[in-house]
XYZ file of C-alpha atoms in Angstrom:
282
model
C -0.052 -0.024 -0.011
C 0.943 3.628 -0.372
C 1.644 5.479 2.915
C -0.066 8.720 1.521
C -1.182 10.161 -1.810
C 1.775 10.550 -4.091
C 3.904 8.862 -1.489
C 6.223 5.827 -1.794
C 4.884 2.351 -0.779
C 5.590 1.296 2.657
C 7.392 -1.815 1.457
C 9.824 0.318 -0.664
C 10.712 2.418 2.294
C 11.256 -0.508 4.507
C 13.381 -2.196 1.704
C 15.629 0.925 1.263
C 15.996 1.433 5.098
C 16.995 -2.203 5.765
C 19.540 -1.950 2.913
C 21.293 0.863 4.534
C 20.887 -0.642 8.104
C 22.382 -3.968 7.067
C 25.124 -2.585 4.813
C 26.407 -0.304 7.656
C 25.580 -2.433 10.462
C 28.162 -5.039 9.362
C 30.889 -2.396 9.821
C 30.382 -2.973 13.610
C 32.630 -6.075 13.256
C 35.483 -3.857 12.119
C 34.892 -1.579 15.180
C 34.879 -4.383 17.559
C 38.185 -5.783 16.193
C 39.671 -2.226 16.205
C 38.670 -1.467 19.683
C 39.819 -4.819 21.130
C 43.171 -4.325 19.372
C 43.387 -0.832 20.982
C 43.310 -2.255 24.348
C 39.745 -1.858 25.384
C 38.048 -4.685 27.042
C 34.946 -6.593 25.588
C 32.679 -4.783 28.023
C 34.009 -1.433 27.227
C 33.827 -2.061 23.559
C 30.218 -3.125 23.619
C 29.415 -0.140 25.987
C 30.713 2.249 23.418
C 28.505 0.814 20.742
C 25.391 0.703 22.985
C 25.712 4.132 24.503
C 27.626 6.212 21.910
C 26.415 4.695 18.694
C 28.207 7.042 16.305
C 30.492 5.049 14.204
C 32.956 7.783 13.108
C 33.300 9.108 16.698
C 33.808 5.545 18.030
C 36.588 4.889 15.437
C 38.182 8.207 16.213
C 38.161 7.392 19.977
C 39.743 3.996 19.862
C 42.183 5.097 17.041
C 43.499 7.980 19.293
C 43.845 5.560 22.273
C 45.601 2.971 20.197
C 48.027 5.587 19.185
C 48.874 6.366 22.860
C 46.851 9.497 23.106
C 45.429 10.941 26.335
C 41.991 9.702 27.062
C 40.511 13.262 27.410
C 42.049 14.277 24.035
C 40.654 11.244 22.483
C 37.230 11.837 23.888
C 37.313 15.471 22.760
C 38.055 14.424 19.193
C 35.300 12.038 19.302
C 32.929 14.600 20.718
C 33.559 17.154 18.066
C 32.872 14.410 15.397
C 29.603 13.688 17.063
C 28.442 17.253 17.277
C 27.106 17.188 13.724
C 24.387 14.814 15.045
C 22.911 17.714 16.899
C 22.375 19.604 13.793
C 20.788 16.589 12.227
C 18.251 16.503 15.148
C 17.259 20.122 14.591
C 16.002 19.175 11.098
C 14.676 15.695 11.930
C 12.704 17.015 14.851
C 10.631 19.024 12.374
C 10.115 16.116 9.881
C 9.354 13.413 12.458
C 7.252 15.576 14.754
C 7.416 12.789 17.438
C 5.688 12.980 20.854
C 7.849 14.515 23.588
C 7.975 11.326 25.533
C 9.536 9.576 22.543
C 12.107 12.111 21.497
C 14.895 11.201 24.028
C 14.894 7.596 22.750
C 14.731 8.671 19.123
C 17.801 10.928 19.674
C 20.029 7.876 20.068
C 19.388 6.850 16.426
C 20.144 10.411 14.980
C 23.126 9.510 12.822
C 24.289 9.967 9.331
C 22.498 6.921 7.894
C 18.945 7.464 9.582
C 19.213 11.106 8.619
C 20.030 10.313 4.950
C 17.034 7.860 4.721
C 14.667 10.100 6.388
C 15.451 13.142 4.278
C 15.030 11.098 1.126
C 11.294 10.454 1.901
C 8.415 12.395 0.440
C 5.961 12.256 3.346
C 5.905 12.347 7.048
C 4.711 8.739 7.366
C 7.566 7.527 5.069
C 10.025 9.767 7.047
C 9.032 7.997 10.273
C 9.121 4.506 8.689
C 12.514 5.101 7.081
C 13.978 6.588 10.346
C 12.699 3.845 12.547
C 13.588 0.874 10.270
C 17.059 2.209 9.669
C 17.691 3.062 13.257
C 16.507 -0.256 14.601
C 18.201 -2.495 12.047
C 21.475 -0.627 12.255
C 21.476 -0.329 16.057
C 20.824 -4.060 16.515
C 23.260 -5.259 13.919
C 25.963 -2.739 14.815
C 25.890 -3.877 18.496
C 25.852 -7.565 17.482
C 28.695 -7.272 15.135
C 30.650 -5.238 17.615
C 30.368 -8.022 20.081
C 31.403 -10.627 17.505
C 34.469 -8.431 16.385
C 35.695 -7.819 19.902
C 35.272 -11.404 20.957
C 37.008 -12.697 17.818
C 39.891 -10.204 18.295
C 40.388 -11.348 21.773
C 40.414 -14.982 20.569
C 43.040 -14.413 17.846
C 45.240 -12.322 20.030
C 47.509 -9.735 18.353
C 45.367 -7.979 15.678
C 48.440 -6.253 14.244
C 49.793 -9.565 13.211
C 46.651 -10.147 11.065
C 46.412 -6.634 9.649
C 43.076 -5.992 11.402
C 44.390 -2.748 12.953
C 43.596 -1.158 9.472
C 40.132 -2.351 9.448
C 38.684 0.678 11.325
C 40.377 3.391 9.059
C 39.459 1.383 5.931
C 35.804 1.184 6.751
C 35.734 4.882 7.829
C 37.179 5.865 4.420
C 34.699 3.632 2.626
C 31.840 5.190 4.373
C 33.192 8.832 3.840
C 34.274 8.762 0.210
C 30.788 8.467 -1.357
C 29.750 11.587 0.629
C 32.409 13.846 -1.003
C 30.339 15.034 -3.982
C 31.228 18.695 -4.330
C 34.467 20.479 -4.726
C 34.205 22.116 -1.344
C 33.679 18.751 0.411
C 36.572 17.339 -1.385
C 38.717 20.264 -0.463
C 37.819 20.000 3.209
C 38.614 16.295 3.204
C 41.979 16.940 1.471
C 43.071 19.531 3.761
C 41.982 17.568 6.752
C 44.050 14.628 5.586
C 47.083 16.804 5.052
C 46.800 18.454 8.416
C 46.224 15.189 10.367
C 48.999 13.311 8.669
C 51.463 16.278 8.689
C 51.070 16.993 12.346
C 50.946 13.403 13.462
C 54.786 13.172 14.053
C 54.888 16.466 16.033
C 51.672 16.575 18.142
C 50.364 14.195 20.727
C 48.010 11.459 19.665
C 44.497 12.676 19.217
C 45.462 16.391 18.741
C 46.036 16.233 14.891
C 42.336 15.159 14.577
C 41.240 18.304 16.476
C 43.586 20.416 14.323
C 42.240 18.799 11.116
C 38.774 19.836 12.074
C 39.815 23.388 11.277
C 39.895 22.498 7.590
C 36.028 22.931 7.323
C 35.816 26.595 8.506
C 39.022 27.525 6.584
C 37.588 26.141 3.296
C 34.143 27.755 4.031
C 35.715 31.118 4.697
C 37.945 30.906 1.505
C 34.826 29.935 -0.548
C 32.869 32.776 0.822
C 35.574 35.259 0.040
C 35.941 33.980 -3.421
C 32.302 34.357 -4.041
C 32.225 37.812 -2.611
C 35.122 38.822 -4.935
C 33.430 37.388 -7.869
C 30.212 39.182 -7.148
C 32.069 42.519 -6.467
C 34.089 42.204 -9.854
C 30.798 41.531 -11.630
C 29.134 44.601 -10.030
C 32.143 46.786 -10.923
C 32.148 45.531 -14.486
C 28.498 46.173 -14.963
C 28.863 49.665 -13.687
C 31.643 50.611 -16.144
C 29.778 49.063 -19.047
C 27.826 51.504 -21.256
C 24.681 49.665 -22.421
C 24.095 49.651 -26.138
C 20.535 50.994 -25.497
C 22.091 54.022 -23.752
C 24.330 54.735 -26.691
C 21.929 53.939 -29.643
C 18.564 54.059 -27.732
C 16.192 51.280 -27.279
C 14.182 50.162 -30.256
C 11.290 52.392 -29.286
C 13.577 55.484 -29.000
C 15.094 54.680 -32.450
C 11.528 54.425 -33.938
C 10.472 57.704 -32.352
C 13.551 59.529 -33.571
C 13.110 58.096 -37.069
C 9.519 59.256 -37.158
C 10.391 62.725 -36.102
C 12.947 62.989 -38.761
C 10.547 61.871 -41.369
C 8.090 64.477 -40.241
C 10.824 67.246 -40.581
C 11.840 65.802 -43.958
C 8.390 65.380 -45.526
C 7.259 67.199 -48.632
C 6.586 70.897 -48.313
C 2.940 70.730 -49.040
C 2.407 69.308 -45.725
C 3.780 72.385 -44.036
C 2.326 76.011 -43.660
C 5.271 77.629 -45.574
C 4.878 75.459 -48.651
C 2.405 75.281 -51.524
C -1.178 74.820 -50.439
C -3.541 72.421 -52.067
C -4.030 74.685 -54.939
C -0.287 74.966 -55.694
C -0.093 78.706 -54.740
C 2.702 79.935 -52.528
C 1.654 82.069 -49.726
């Protein structure tokens, strides 16, 4: 059935939401492996997925800890990555229009994937279905695979020997790359990578991530300046140009002047100082 007039069928919304939930939820295995390899216990790893539930922030936290960073610095980097979810919530609160009693529970599921699915829906009913199915499937699968990954990492011992320490960054890049669609987004990502890698040898672990976050405001400021300069140049160029209509007159002005010249150059018989109808000169 269709959820509303001109809306998508409920089955289509559920199918799309489950596709996103399952595809991303399987990445929890990589987080579990990475977290266990970073020195966190099975209980700590599972608690992060249950309570934090923001994949990028979780990877940033365990990555900084694995590099020997201060826990407070690592937590600060994860916090700043998770702040974006607050802005998602501002938009989703209008689209979902959930009862006040439900909002605190729904806030746990406000992440990149649920926001993307919800914003793609045409009606409020489909928005709610997409958000709920994506959030539920992703939350359950992410936590299940986190448990499996952490337990498996503890069983195999040294994750570095298996190359599993690179699983977290690889998954993070795989999730991030498709989102870089504009030149501005690619510029932010490129500068952030340069800052993070360039400062990694000289700053404590976790700090380069915080510095790399400055790439976004820097690129946005440069983009705004470029647009302002372009608009100013265009305005100055327009003010110095002399429109052809001002020089030659608009078509209506040209026609009026031509008519006036024709009247002044008309035969003498049409004027008082010329011959009258009888041909006599006055």
